[in-house]
Each structure stands twice: as structure tokens, then as C-alpha cells.
């Protein structure tokens, strides 16, 4: 990609000769794409008052020129046919006697699609979610950037920037790899030039520029390269539903219907039921989808074809430019779902192996399955989204199992019942399971900082069906409730020069923290070699007396998982599970290495979980 670093500079130099700066979105493109069409937004003072053409370029056709309502924009449609070769396309602008020439880079495609990038994340992976501003500061020189609206830098404030960046993440990839992590999901990395609360990254103001306090586009590309060198993967967090209030195309809208605007500020009702409720009003549906997420996050009108193209092309550009492997879509339920199907298809058409999962913070398996590829028939919309973040196995699963007493529908029976509804998903193995994230209370706090319960939770996370996701600091017992959310977004200790504690090394962790770290690390690295856990089937048994047993198995391996959610010891008869244990005489508990005999009684410690690799 070094070629682009040169040609993009050429593009900007050409633009600078014009009376006002002209920017191109996307800033560059490639030859040999599956879809030969690309729509380029040109933005500059009165750019729309001139005429546009291109210098003859074999294999490239200027298909259409669209003048926007705002003369500061022009949209040009290019056809980059299979015969086109890499080079610089000359775009000519003329108004009266004034002419300008711009160089638009067309590069060779990144090599290794589906093999060395755009590989997708799957049940074979372990995702690590982190907030770049809160993980590690590898370059203090970019902590403050002159000209940006938010000039805060205060680690004592949960709402200010702290200085973490992409170089800090790169510096600690060996730590993550040793832990057993195979994929990295970062909160959005794009520029957030907003007055405050820029640490989370969800109010984008430039889709084609990495947030400079995190680093540069080149730093982001290097992160992808360093991950791929280690056999690890990169997951990008994307927001289609909204953008930042200070985005250039909000402050200077290309056309009147670029955003969903109301006579008075109108916030979404956050009620997903309006989309599938057979009795729902159109007013409720409109408010859900077209209402703003917050006053600082305008709602994009995805039914406007130029908005839709801008968002879709940014997705494709990101994957090709930076070698992204997985795609996480924020606030999925608030988007125009027809647009989302179109967007998902465009990304999968270009990168068939990439994985896509959407945030569906809803309540109930039917609700969640509505937004993903499902087996339901008589519903008003059929989604092509491959997977979601599985809030149901958290809220109505492992959290209930470890915080509520056992009952007919309570406690660990809730986890069993929720899992039994997997028939609603087309492929439940693609669901992303988790204990917490940047919007939720830290799970260790939810369970009363009980390390026995926490080991059970981690054992479940790393052996259950789906794609497991850890939140940074899970491995060293980070705590916090969302009162407010900044308390679950604290710094990873040791990530800043001069930190008194360093959780990246064993000597910087307490004995309790090292116990949890080693438990997690052992299971995470075991699952790397376990075909049964990575790609095998799941069989669960009805919980009895607070004990839940499930198996992960394939033709080569069987793993028996035994969860005792009681505060007292329990004994179970393993003959009940002969359907899966026949032919096996013993099992080795992976976290402890202890052997257990099968074919009779099995004693279980209070609040504990065995992960037994069965053998003869």
C-alpha cells in the first residue's frame, strides 16, 4: 500500500492549487474489483458550478456526473472495467476559463483475499474488544492535536481523552497472542472531531481519516499487518446509522434529505418491537429508525442513494485498504433494514469470507433472530445479516445462571432454555457471545467480585457455541458499573509510562488476578487446538438440581462441560450422559489437569465448572 501513500499526496497537492481545497471520498480505489462501479464524492467550494470530465484512461469510463443541491458537491460515477490497469486517473474540472486537474489513484488490489485478509472471524477465534484510547499509549506526541475541538487530556476524568493509541496496541500484541487471543476488535478508529466525549469513537466526522490522536492511516494499516504476521485478525467497528454532528457533510449537507430531520429534535424510541409487531403503528416504526440516537449523532438517511453509496463504499474501501477480516455493525436495529441487506450483500460479494455481525441490544431470542439470518417464515422482513452480538445468552443465560437461584425457569435453567431457542437462527455457531462490553457493567462486578463464579463464566465463554469475545481487562479482574458508562472504560494499568501497576506482566498482577489470568489463558490456548470446541456440535442436557451439563464434540474429540451453580457440593451420575460418554473411561479437566473417572458418580465442588477432555 506504499503506492497509495504517494499518490494520495499527489491528489491532495493537485487539489490545493484550486482556490478552495477539494477532497475526494473515497480518496482512492482499485482495479479488478468485483463490482466495477465506484461513486466518488467531490467536496469543495463551488465545485458543482464547473464541468467534470476525465482524461482518456483505458478501461475506465465516466458514466455519470451528479450535481448536488449544494454547489459544494459533485458525485461522479466511474466504471473501472476489468481491462483497467493501476495508475492515476486524471479528473478535469472547468468553469469558464478556469481549469483544474486532479489525480485519482487506481491501485492494484491487495493480495490474499480470503486467505491473508478478509478471512472472517469464526467459532475458531477468540475476539478481544478494546477501547484504543484506554488500552496503551505508545506515542505521547499525538495525545493532543492542534486544531481539533476536544483538547482534553486527563486520565483522572472518565470523560476526557487519556492518550491510548494504535502504536500502544501494536506494542502489546505479543501479550494478547500469549493470552490466546486470535482477533482484535477496536472501537471505531475514524476521526471524531467533536467538542467532547471523543474517547469512544462513535461520532465520526471523517470516514477516510484515522483519528489523529490514535495515529495515522498508515498506523492502522501497520496494525493489520502486525496482526496478520501473528496469524491474528482485525475486526472493524462501523456505524451506518448515524454520524457526528460536526461531520463535514452534516455541517455542509450535500442535499436537503441527507439526514433524517424533524420539525423538532426527535430521538429514537429504542423499541425494536415496532419492526415486527403485527399491531405496530407506522409512527412508532418511523421514530425507531429515523429518530436520532442522541442530539450529537444525526441520523443518516440511508434511503438517499448517495448516502447509501457513501457508506457501502467506505466499507469496501476499509477492507481493501487496511486488510480488515471481520465487520461489526453498531446500533444495527436502528438502520433502514433494506439498506442493511444491500450493504451486507455488497460486502460479501466483494469478500465472500469476511464475517459480519451486528449489535442487536434487544430482549428475547425471537427479537434478536429477526435481525439476523433466521428460520422464521411469516415475518415482514428477511435479514441477510450472518450473525449478531448475542445479548440473549448473556442477559437470559450465563448472567441468570450465576446470579439467580435454580428453579423451573430460573437460574441455570434460563441458560438452557435460551440455548434451546437456537433453532430460530440459521447458523447459531456464528453468534458472538460475551460477558460484557463497553456499554455494560463489568461482569466481575455483576457477580459480586466472586472469583469462583468468574471462573465458571470464563469456562462457559470459552467452551460454548458461537464466537467468544472478551472485553479488555477481563483477564485481570477489572471492575465497574455503568453509572455512568465511563467506569467500565478505565485504563488498562501498565499501558502508560510511569503507571504504578503493570497488568501486562505477571509480577504486576495480584495472586488472585494471576489465578484468573492463568485459568483464562489455559482454556484459550486449549481451544486453539480443540476441534470439538472450535467447530464441533453442541449437545445440552436439561439441568438438574442446579447442575448443567453440555458436550462439544465431533468425530475426533469430545469435551464434557459440567457446571455446578450451587453454593454446595453436588454429586451426579455420569451414566445419565452415556449417549455422549460411551467408550470413554476418564476425562482430564483442562484448567487443573486433574483426571476424573467416568461411568459412576462425579463429585462437584460448589460453584465450579469442569471442562473434561474425554479419553480412554
Coordinates of C-alpha atoms in Angstrom, one line a residue:
X1 CA 0.0 0.0 0.0
X2 CA 3.0 2.3 -0.1
X3 CA 2.0 3.2 -3.6
X4 CA -1.1 4.9 -2.3
X5 CA 0.8 6.9 0.3
X6 CA 2.5 8.7 -2.6
X7 CA -0.5 9.0 -5.0
X8 CA -2.9 10.3 -2.3
X9 CA -0.4 13.0 -1.5
X10 CA -0.3 13.8 -5.2
X11 CA -4.1 14.1 -5.2
X12 CA -4.1 16.5 -2.3
X13 CA -1.3 18.6 -3.9
X14 CA -3.4 18.9 -7.0
X15 CA -6.4 19.9 -5.0
X16 CA -4.5 22.5 -3.2
X17 CA -3.9 24.5 -6.4
X18 CA -7.7 25.3 -6.5
X19 CA -8.9 28.4 -4.7
X20 CA -10.5 26.1 -2.2
X21 CA -9.5 22.7 -1.1
X22 CA -11.2 19.8 -3.0
X23 CA -11.5 16.5 -1.2
X24 CA -12.4 13.1 -2.8
X25 CA -14.3 10.4 -1.0
X26 CA -13.2 7.7 -1.4
X27 CA -9.7 9.0 -1.7
X28 CA -8.5 6.2 -3.9
X29 CA -9.8 3.0 -5.5
X30 CA -8.6 -0.2 -7.1
X31 CA -8.7 -2.0 -10.5
X32 CA -10.1 -5.6 -10.6
X33 CA -12.9 -5.1 -8.1
X34 CA -15.9 -7.5 -8.3
X35 CA -18.2 -4.5 -8.7
X36 CA -16.6 -2.2 -11.4
X37 CA -18.7 0.8 -10.2
X38 CA -17.5 3.4 -7.8
X39 CA -19.2 6.7 -7.0
X40 CA -16.7 9.5 -6.0
X41 CA -17.9 12.4 -3.9
X42 CA -16.0 15.6 -4.6
X43 CA -16.3 18.3 -2.0
X44 CA -15.0 21.8 -2.3
X45 CA -16.2 25.4 -2.5
X46 CA -18.5 25.8 -5.6
X47 CA -17.1 22.6 -7.2
X48 CA -20.5 21.9 -8.5
X49 CA -20.6 25.0 -10.6
X50 CA -18.0 23.6 -13.0
X51 CA -18.0 20.8 -15.6
X52 CA -16.3 17.5 -15.0
X53 CA -14.6 15.1 -17.4
X54 CA -11.8 12.6 -17.3
X55 CA -8.7 12.2 -19.5
X56 CA -8.9 9.0 -21.6
X57 CA -7.8 6.1 -19.4
X58 CA -8.1 2.5 -20.9
X59 CA -10.7 0.5 -19.1
X60 CA -12.2 3.5 -17.2
X61 CA -15.4 5.3 -18.2
X62 CA -17.0 8.3 -16.6
X63 CA -20.6 7.0 -16.5
X64 CA -22.4 9.9 -14.9
X65 CA -21.9 13.3 -13.2
X66 CA -24.5 14.2 -10.5
X67 CA -24.8 17.8 -9.4
X68 CA -26.0 18.1 -5.8
X69 CA -28.4 20.7 -4.4
X70 CA -25.4 22.2 -2.6
X71 CA -22.9 23.5 -5.2
X72 CA -20.0 22.4 -2.9
X73 CA -20.6 18.8 -4.0
X74 CA -20.4 16.7 -7.2
X75 CA -20.8 13.0 -7.4
X76 CA -19.1 11.2 -10.3
X77 CA -19.8 7.6 -11.3
X78 CA -16.8 5.7 -12.6
X79 CA -16.8 2.3 -14.3
X80 CA -13.4 0.7 -13.7
X81 CA -13.6 -2.3 -16.1
X82 CA -11.5 -5.5 -15.9
X83 CA -9.1 -4.2 -18.6
X84 CA -8.1 -1.2 -16.5
X85 CA -4.5 -1.2 -15.1
X86 CA -3.2 0.5 -12.0
X87 CA -2.3 4.2 -12.4
X88 CA -3.6 7.7 -11.8
X89 CA -6.9 8.8 -13.4
X90 CA -6.9 12.4 -14.3
X91 CA -10.2 14.2 -13.4
X92 CA -10.6 17.6 -15.1
X93 CA -12.7 20.5 -13.8
X94 CA -13.6 23.5 -15.8
X95 CA -15.6 26.7 -15.0
X96 CA -15.3 29.4 -17.7
X97 CA -11.7 29.9 -18.4
X98 CA -10.5 28.2 -15.2
X99 CA -9.4 24.6 -15.4
X100 CA -8.0 22.3 -12.8
X101 CA -6.7 18.7 -13.0
X102 CA -6.9 16.2 -10.2
X103 CA -5.2 12.8 -9.9
X104 CA -7.3 10.0 -8.6
X105 CA -5.3 6.8 -7.7
X106 CA -6.4 3.4 -9.0
X107 CA -4.2 0.8 -7.4
X108 CA -3.6 -2.9 -7.7
X109 CA -5.7 -4.9 -5.3
X110 CA -4.3 -6.2 -2.0
X111 CA -3.1 -9.8 -2.4
X112 CA -4.5 -12.7 -0.4
X113 CA -8.3 -12.0 -0.3
X114 CA -9.9 -14.6 2.0
X115 CA -6.5 -16.1 2.9
X116 CA -4.3 -13.3 4.4
X117 CA -7.1 -10.7 4.9
X118 CA -10.9 -10.6 4.8
X119 CA -10.7 -14.1 6.3
X120 CA -13.6 -13.7 8.7
X121 CA -13.8 -14.5 12.3
X122 CA -15.5 -17.7 13.4
X123 CA -16.1 -20.1 16.3
X124 CA -12.4 -20.9 15.9
X125 CA -11.4 -17.5 17.1
X126 CA -11.3 -15.6 20.4
X127 CA -12.0 -11.9 19.9
X128 CA -10.6 -9.2 22.3
X129 CA -12.5 -6.0 22.4
X130 CA -10.7 -2.9 23.5
X131 CA -11.0 0.9 23.5
X132 CA -7.9 2.3 21.8
X133 CA -7.9 5.5 24.0
X134 CA -7.9 3.4 27.1
X135 CA -5.5 0.5 26.4
X136 CA -2.0 1.7 25.9
X137 CA -0.2 4.9 25.0
X138 CA 2.6 4.1 22.5
X139 CA 3.1 7.7 21.2
X140 CA 2.6 10.6 23.6
X141 CA 3.3 13.0 20.8
X142 CA -0.2 12.6 19.4
X143 CA -2.0 12.9 22.7
X144 CA -3.1 16.4 21.8
X145 CA -3.6 17.6 18.2
X146 CA -3.8 21.3 17.5
X147 CA -6.9 22.4 15.7
X148 CA -9.2 19.6 17.0
X149 CA -12.2 20.7 19.1
X150 CA -11.6 18.4 22.0
X151 CA -8.3 19.4 23.7
X152 CA -8.8 17.4 26.8
X153 CA -6.1 15.1 28.1
X154 CA -6.8 14.0 31.7
X155 CA -6.6 10.4 32.8
X156 CA -8.3 11.3 36.1
X157 CA -11.5 12.0 34.2
X158 CA -13.6 9.2 32.7
X159 CA -15.0 11.6 30.0
X160 CA -11.7 13.0 28.8
X161 CA -9.1 11.5 26.4
X162 CA -6.4 9.5 28.0
X163 CA -3.8 9.1 25.2
X164 CA -4.1 5.5 24.2
X165 CA -3.3 4.9 20.5
X166 CA -2.6 2.4 17.8
X167 CA 1.1 2.1 18.5
X168 CA 0.3 1.2 22.1
X169 CA -1.8 -1.7 20.8
X170 CA 0.9 -2.8 18.4
X171 CA 3.4 -2.8 21.3
X172 CA 1.3 -5.3 23.2
X173 CA 0.3 -7.8 20.5
X174 CA 2.6 -10.4 21.9
X175 CA 0.8 -10.2 25.2
X176 CA -2.5 -10.7 23.5
X177 CA -1.2 -13.6 21.4
X178 CA 0.2 -15.3 24.5
X179 CA -3.2 -14.9 26.2
X180 CA -4.8 -16.9 23.4
X181 CA -6.4 -14.0 21.5
X182 CA -6.8 -14.6 17.8
X183 CA -8.8 -11.5 16.7
X184 CA -8.8 -7.8 17.8
X185 CA -11.9 -5.7 17.7
X186 CA -11.3 -2.0 18.3
X187 CA -13.9 0.7 18.9
X188 CA -14.1 2.9 15.9
X189 CA -10.8 4.4 14.8
X190 CA -12.1 7.2 12.5
X191 CA -11.7 10.8 13.2
X192 CA -14.1 12.2 15.9
X193 CA -13.5 16.0 15.7
X194 CA -16.3 16.7 18.3
X195 CA -16.2 19.1 21.2
X196 CA -16.3 16.4 23.9
X197 CA -16.7 12.7 24.6
X198 CA -14.5 11.7 21.8
X199 CA -12.9 8.8 23.6
X200 CA -15.3 6.2 22.4
X201 CA -15.1 7.0 18.7
X202 CA -18.8 6.6 17.7
X203 CA -19.3 10.2 16.4
X204 CA -17.4 10.1 13.2
X205 CA -16.5 13.3 11.5
X206 CA -14.3 12.0 8.6
X207 CA -14.8 8.4 7.3
X208 CA -11.5 8.4 5.5
X209 CA -9.1 9.7 8.1
X210 CA -8.0 7.7 11.2
X211 CA -8.5 9.7 14.4
X212 CA -5.1 11.6 14.6
X213 CA -4.9 11.1 18.4
X214 CA -4.8 7.4 17.7
X215 CA -2.4 7.7 14.9
X216 CA -2.4 7.7 11.1
X217 CA -3.9 5.7 8.3
X218 CA -0.5 4.1 8.0
X219 CA -0.5 3.1 11.7
X220 CA -3.9 1.4 11.2
X221 CA -2.6 -0.4 8.2
X222 CA 0.5 -1.5 10.2
X223 CA -1.7 -2.8 13.0
X224 CA -3.4 -5.1 10.4
X225 CA -0.1 -6.2 9.1
X226 CA 1.3 -7.0 12.5
X227 CA -1.8 -9.0 13.4
X228 CA -1.6 -11.0 10.2
X229 CA 2.1 -11.8 10.8
X230 CA 0.9 -13.5 14.0
X231 CA -1.9 -15.3 12.4
X232 CA -4.4 -12.9 14.1
X233 CA -7.3 -11.0 12.7
X234 CA -8.6 -7.4 12.6
X235 CA -12.3 -6.6 13.3
X236 CA -13.5 -3.1 12.3
X237 CA -16.3 -1.4 14.2
X238 CA -18.6 0.6 11.9
X239 CA -21.5 2.9 12.3
X240 CA -24.0 3.3 9.4
X241 CA -27.0 4.6 11.4
X242 CA -25.5 8.0 12.5
X243 CA -22.5 10.2 12.4
X244 CA -21.0 13.0 14.4
X245 CA -22.8 16.4 14.4
X246 CA -19.5 18.1 13.3
X247 CA -19.0 15.8 10.3
X248 CA -18.3 17.9 7.2
X249 CA -21.4 16.5 5.4
X250 CA -23.6 17.4 8.3
X251 CA -22.2 21.0 8.7
X252 CA -22.3 21.4 4.9
X253 CA -25.0 19.0 3.7
X254 CA -24.9 17.9 0.0
X255 CA -28.7 17.8 -0.2
X256 CA -31.7 18.5 2.0
X257 CA -32.6 14.9 2.6
X258 CA -29.0 13.8 3.6
X259 CA -30.2 13.3 7.2
X260 CA -33.5 12.4 8.8
X261 CA -34.7 15.7 10.1
X262 CA -37.8 16.5 12.1
X263 CA -39.6 19.8 12.9
X264 CA -38.2 19.5 16.4
X265 CA -35.5 17.2 17.8
X266 CA -36.8 13.7 17.9
X267 CA -34.9 10.8 19.5
X268 CA -35.4 7.2 18.6
X269 CA -37.8 5.3 20.8
X270 CA -35.2 2.4 21.1
X271 CA -38.1 -0.1 20.7
X272 CA -37.2 -2.9 18.3
X273 CA -40.6 -4.5 18.6
X274 CA -42.0 -1.8 16.2
X275 CA -40.4 -3.6 13.3
X276 CA -42.0 -7.0 13.7
X277 CA -45.1 -6.3 15.9
X278 CA -48.1 -7.2 13.8
X279 CA -50.0 -4.4 15.5
X280 CA -47.3 -1.7 15.3
X281 CA -48.1 1.8 14.1
X282 CA -46.1 3.4 11.3
X283 CA -45.4 6.3 13.6
X284 CA -43.5 4.0 16.0
X285 CA -41.6 2.4 13.2
X286 CA -40.5 5.7 11.8
X287 CA -39.4 7.0 15.2
X288 CA -37.4 3.9 15.8
X289 CA -35.5 4.1 12.5
X290 CA -35.5 7.8 11.7
X291 CA -35.2 9.2 15.2
X292 CA -31.7 10.4 16.3
X293 CA -29.6 8.3 18.6
X294 CA -28.5 11.4 20.6
X295 CA -28.5 15.1 19.8
X296 CA -24.8 14.9 18.9
X297 CA -25.3 12.0 16.5
X298 CA -27.5 12.9 13.5
X299 CA -29.4 10.1 11.8
X300 CA -28.3 9.3 8.2
X301 CA -30.9 8.9 5.5
X302 CA -29.9 5.6 4.0
X303 CA -32.8 5.7 1.6
X304 CA -30.9 8.5 -0.2
X305 CA -28.9 6.6 -2.8
X306 CA -25.9 8.9 -2.4
X307 CA -25.8 8.3 1.4
X308 CA -26.1 4.6 0.8
X309 CA -23.3 4.5 -1.8
X310 CA -21.0 6.6 0.5
X311 CA -21.5 4.1 3.4
X312 CA -21.2 1.0 1.3
X313 CA -18.1 2.2 -0.5
X314 CA -16.4 3.1 2.8
X315 CA -16.9 -0.4 4.0
X316 CA -15.3 -1.9 0.9
X317 CA -12.5 0.7 0.9
X318 CA -11.7 -0.1 4.6
X319 CA -11.4 -3.8 4.0
X320 CA -9.2 -3.4 0.9
X321 CA -7.1 -0.5 2.3
X322 CA -6.3 -2.0 5.7
X323 CA -6.8 -5.7 5.3
X324 CA -9.8 -6.0 7.7
X325 CA -11.1 -9.5 8.4
X326 CA -14.3 -9.0 10.3
X327 CA -17.1 -6.4 10.4
X328 CA -19.0 -5.4 13.5
X329 CA -22.0 -3.1 12.8
X330 CA -23.0 -0.7 15.6
X331 CA -26.7 0.0 16.5
X332 CA -27.9 -2.4 13.9
X333 CA -31.6 -2.3 14.7
X334 CA -31.9 1.5 14.1
X335 CA -30.8 1.3 10.4
X336 CA -33.0 1.0 7.4
X337 CA -33.1 -2.8 7.1
X338 CA -33.4 -2.8 3.3
X339 CA -30.3 -0.7 3.1
X340 CA -28.5 -3.1 5.5
X341 CA -29.3 -6.1 3.4
X342 CA -27.9 -4.3 0.4
X343 CA -24.8 -3.2 2.3
X344 CA -24.2 -6.7 3.7
X345 CA -24.6 -8.2 0.2
X346 CA -22.2 -5.7 -1.3
X347 CA -19.5 -6.5 1.3
X348 CA -20.0 -10.3 0.9
X349 CA -20.0 -10.1 -2.9
X350 CA -16.6 -8.5 -2.8
X351 CA -15.2 -10.5 0.2
X352 CA -17.1 -13.8 0.5
X353 CA -15.1 -15.0 3.5
X354 CA -15.5 -11.9 5.6
X355 CA -17.6 -12.2 8.7
X356 CA -20.3 -9.6 9.6
X357 CA -22.1 -9.3 12.9
X358 CA -24.4 -6.6 14.2
X359 CA -25.1 -5.1 17.6
X360 CA -28.7 -6.1 18.5
X361 CA -29.2 -4.9 22.0
X362 CA -32.7 -6.4 22.3
X363 CA -34.5 -8.7 24.7
X364 CA -35.7 -12.1 23.6
X365 CA -34.3 -14.7 21.2
X366 CA -37.2 -14.1 18.6
X367 CA -36.4 -10.4 18.7
X368 CA -32.7 -11.0 18.1
X369 CA -33.2 -13.6 15.5
X370 CA -35.4 -11.2 13.5
X371 CA -32.4 -9.1 12.7
X372 CA -30.1 -12.0 11.5
X373 CA -30.4 -14.8 9.0
X374 CA -33.1 -17.0 10.6
X375 CA -35.5 -19.9 10.0
X376 CA -38.7 -17.9 10.7
X377 CA -41.3 -17.8 7.8
X378 CA -44.2 -15.4 8.3
X379 CA -42.3 -12.2 9.2
X380 CA -42.3 -8.8 7.5
X381 CA -38.6 -8.8 6.7
X382 CA -35.9 -11.4 6.0
X383 CA -32.4 -10.3 7.0
X384 CA -29.2 -11.5 5.4
X385 CA -27.0 -10.4 8.4
X386 CA -24.9 -13.5 9.2
X387 CA -24.7 -13.0 13.0
X388 CA -25.3 -10.7 15.9
X389 CA -23.8 -9.9 19.3
X390 CA -25.7 -12.4 21.4
X391 CA -27.2 -10.4 24.2
X392 CA -29.6 -13.3 25.0
X393 CA -27.1 -15.8 26.2
X394 CA -25.7 -13.1 28.4
X395 CA -28.9 -11.5 29.9
X396 CA -31.0 -14.6 29.8
X397 CA -28.3 -17.1 30.1
X398 CA -25.0 -17.1 31.9
X399 CA -25.9 -14.0 34.0
X400 CA -29.1 -15.6 35.3
X401 CA -27.2 -18.8 35.9
X402 CA -24.7 -17.1 38.2
X403 CA -26.9 -14.6 39.9
X404 CA -30.3 -16.3 40.4
X405 CA -31.2 -19.4 42.4
X406 CA -32.1 -22.6 40.4
X407 CA -35.8 -23.1 39.6
X408 CA -38.0 -24.5 36.9
X409 CA -37.4 -21.5 34.7
X410 CA -34.7 -19.7 36.7
X411 CA -31.0 -19.8 37.4
X412 CA -29.1 -22.1 35.0
X413 CA -32.4 -23.3 33.6
X414 CA -32.7 -19.9 31.9
X415 CA -29.4 -20.6 30.1
X416 CA -30.6 -24.0 29.0
X417 CA -34.0 -22.5 27.8
X418 CA -32.4 -19.7 25.9
X419 CA -30.0 -22.0 24.1
X420 CA -32.9 -24.3 23.2
X421 CA -34.2 -21.5 21.0
X422 CA -31.2 -21.6 18.7
X423 CA -33.5 -23.2 16.2
X424 CA -34.5 -19.7 15.2
X425 CA -31.0 -18.9 13.9
X426 CA -29.9 -20.1 10.5
X427 CA -26.4 -20.6 12.0
X428 CA -26.1 -20.2 15.8
X429 CA -22.4 -21.0 15.6
X430 CA -21.8 -17.6 14.1
X431 CA -23.3 -15.7 17.1
X432 CA -20.8 -13.6 19.1
X433 CA -21.1 -14.5 22.8
X434 CA -19.7 -12.3 25.6
X435 CA -19.8 -11.4 29.3
X436 CA -19.5 -7.7 29.0
X437 CA -18.5 -4.8 26.7
X438 CA -18.0 -1.0 26.7
X439 CA -21.7 -0.4 27.3
X440 CA -22.4 -2.9 30.0
X441 CA -21.3 -3.4 33.7
X442 CA -18.2 -5.4 34.1
X443 CA -19.3 -9.0 34.6
X444 CA -16.9 -9.5 37.6
X445 CA -18.8 -6.7 39.3
X446 CA -22.2 -8.1 38.3
X447 CA -21.4 -11.3 40.1
X448 CA -20.2 -9.6 43.3
X449 CA -16.5 -10.0 42.5
X450 CA -16.8 -13.7 43.2
X451 CA -13.8 -15.4 41.6
X452 CA -15.4 -18.9 41.7
X453 CA -18.3 -17.6 39.7
X454 CA -16.0 -15.7 37.4
X455 CA -14.1 -18.9 36.6
X456 CA -17.4 -20.6 35.7
X457 CA -18.3 -17.7 33.4
X458 CA -15.0 -17.8 31.6
X459 CA -15.1 -21.5 31.3
X460 CA -18.6 -21.2 29.7
X461 CA -17.5 -18.4 27.4
X462 CA -14.5 -20.4 26.0
X463 CA -16.4 -23.7 25.5
X464 CA -19.9 -22.8 24.4
X465 CA -21.3 -22.5 20.9
X466 CA -20.5 -19.3 18.9
X467 CA -17.7 -16.9 18.7
X468 CA -16.3 -15.9 22.1
X469 CA -15.5 -12.2 22.8
X470 CA -13.5 -10.9 25.8
X471 CA -13.5 -7.3 26.9
X472 CA -10.1 -5.8 27.7
X473 CA -9.3 -6.3 31.3
X474 CA -11.4 -9.4 31.8
X475 CA -8.2 -11.3 32.3
X476 CA -7.1 -9.1 35.3
X477 CA -10.4 -8.6 37.1
X478 CA -11.3 -5.1 36.0
X479 CA -14.4 -3.9 37.7
X480 CA -17.1 -1.2 37.2
X481 CA -20.7 -0.4 36.7
X482 CA -22.3 1.8 34.1
X483 CA -23.2 4.6 36.4
X484 CA -22.1 6.2 34.2
X485 CA -20.5 4.2 31.4
X486 CA -17.1 5.7 31.8
X487 CA -16.5 3.5 34.8
X488 CA -16.4 0.4 32.6
X489 CA -13.9 2.2 30.2
X490 CA -11.0 2.7 32.6
X491 CA -7.3 2.4 31.6
X492 CA -5.5 -0.9 31.3
X493 CA -2.9 -0.5 34.0
X494 CA 0.6 -0.6 32.7
X495 CA -0.3 0.8 29.3
X496 CA 1.2 4.3 30.2
X497 CA 4.7 5.2 31.0
X498 CA 5.0 5.7 34.7
X499 CA 2.0 3.6 35.7
X500 CA 2.5 2.2 39.3
X501 CA 1.0 -1.1 38.3
X502 CA 1.6 -3.1 35.1
X503 CA -1.1 -5.8 34.4
X504 CA 0.8 -6.8 31.2
X505 CA 3.2 -8.8 33.3
X506 CA 2.7 -11.5 36.0
X507 CA 4.6 -9.6 38.6
X508 CA 2.3 -6.7 38.2
X509 CA -0.8 -8.8 38.9
X510 CA -2.0 -9.9 42.3
X511 CA -2.2 -13.6 43.1
X512 CA -6.0 -13.5 42.6
X513 CA -5.5 -11.8 39.2
X514 CA -2.9 -14.3 38.1
X515 CA -5.2 -17.1 39.1
X516 CA -7.9 -15.8 36.8
X517 CA -5.3 -14.9 34.1
X518 CA -3.9 -18.4 34.0
X519 CA -7.3 -20.0 34.1
X520 CA -8.4 -18.0 31.0
X521 CA -5.0 -18.4 29.2
X522 CA -5.1 -22.2 29.7
X523 CA -8.6 -22.5 28.3
X524 CA -8.0 -20.0 25.5
X525 CA -4.9 -21.8 24.2
X526 CA -6.6 -25.2 24.6
X527 CA -9.4 -24.2 22.4
X528 CA -6.9 -23.3 19.7
X529 CA -6.2 -27.0 19.3
X530 CA -9.6 -28.3 20.2
X531 CA -11.6 -29.3 17.1
X532 CA -14.6 -30.1 19.2
X533 CA -14.8 -26.7 20.7
X534 CA -13.8 -24.7 17.6
X535 CA -16.1 -26.4 15.1
X536 CA -17.9 -29.3 16.8
X537 CA -21.5 -29.8 17.7
X538 CA -23.3 -28.9 20.9
X539 CA -25.4 -31.2 23.0
X540 CA -27.0 -30.0 26.2
X541 CA -28.8 -31.8 28.9
X542 CA -31.7 -30.5 31.0
X543 CA -30.2 -29.0 34.2
X544 CA -31.0 -30.9 37.4
X545 CA -30.6 -29.5 40.9
X546 CA -28.6 -26.6 39.6
X547 CA -26.1 -28.7 37.6
X548 CA -25.9 -28.1 33.9
X549 CA -24.0 -30.4 31.6
X550 CA -23.3 -29.9 27.9
X551 CA -20.9 -31.5 25.4
X552 CA -18.9 -30.2 22.5
X553 CA -18.0 -33.0 20.1
X554 CA -17.0 -34.1 16.7
X555 CA -15.6 -37.3 15.1
X556 CA -12.2 -36.8 16.8
X557 CA -12.9 -35.3 20.2
X558 CA -15.4 -35.0 23.0
X559 CA -15.3 -32.3 25.7
X560 CA -17.7 -32.6 28.6
X561 CA -18.6 -29.4 30.4
X562 CA -20.1 -29.7 33.9
X563 CA -21.4 -26.5 35.6
X564 CA -22.4 -26.6 39.3
X565 CA -24.2 -23.3 40.1
X566 CA -24.9 -24.3 43.7
X567 CA -23.1 -23.0 46.8
X568 CA -22.8 -26.6 48.0
X569 CA -21.1 -29.7 46.7
X570 CA -23.1 -31.9 44.3
X571 CA -22.8 -35.4 43.0
X572 CA -24.0 -36.5 39.6
X573 CA -24.3 -39.9 38.0
X574 CA -22.3 -39.8 34.7
X575 CA -24.3 -42.8 33.3
X576 CA -27.0 -40.3 32.6
X577 CA -24.8 -38.9 29.8
X578 CA -23.9 -42.3 28.2
X579 CA -25.2 -41.1 24.9
X580 CA -22.0 -39.0 24.7
X581 CA -19.7 -40.7 27.2
X582 CA -19.9 -44.3 25.8
X583 CA -16.4 -45.5 25.0
X584 CA -14.7 -43.1 27.4
X585 CA -13.3 -44.1 30.8
X586 CA -12.0 -40.8 32.0
X587 CA -11.7 -37.1 31.4
X588 CA -8.9 -34.6 32.1
X589 CA -10.0 -31.2 33.4
X590 CA -8.3 -28.7 31.2
X591 CA -7.8 -25.8 33.7
X592 CA -6.4 -28.0 36.5
X593 CA -5.0 -31.1 34.7
X594 CA -6.8 -33.4 37.2
X595 CA -8.2 -36.7 35.9
X596 CA -11.8 -37.8 36.6
X597 CA -13.2 -41.3 36.2
X598 CA -16.4 -41.8 34.2
X599 CA -19.1 -44.5 34.5
X600 CA -20.2 -43.7 38.0
X601 CA -20.5 -40.8 40.4
X602 CA -18.8 -37.5 39.8
X603 CA -18.3 -35.1 42.8
X604 CA -18.5 -31.4 42.0
X605 CA -17.2 -28.6 44.1
X606 CA -19.5 -25.7 45.0
X607 CA -19.8 -23.1 42.2
X608 CA -17.4 -24.7 39.8
X609 CA -17.1 -26.0 36.3
X610 CA -15.2 -28.9 34.9
X611 CA -14.0 -28.9 31.3
X612 CA -13.2 -32.5 30.7
X613 CA -11.3 -33.6 27.6
X614 CA -12.6 -37.2 27.4
X615 CA -10.3 -40.1 26.6
X616 CA -9.9 -43.9 27.1

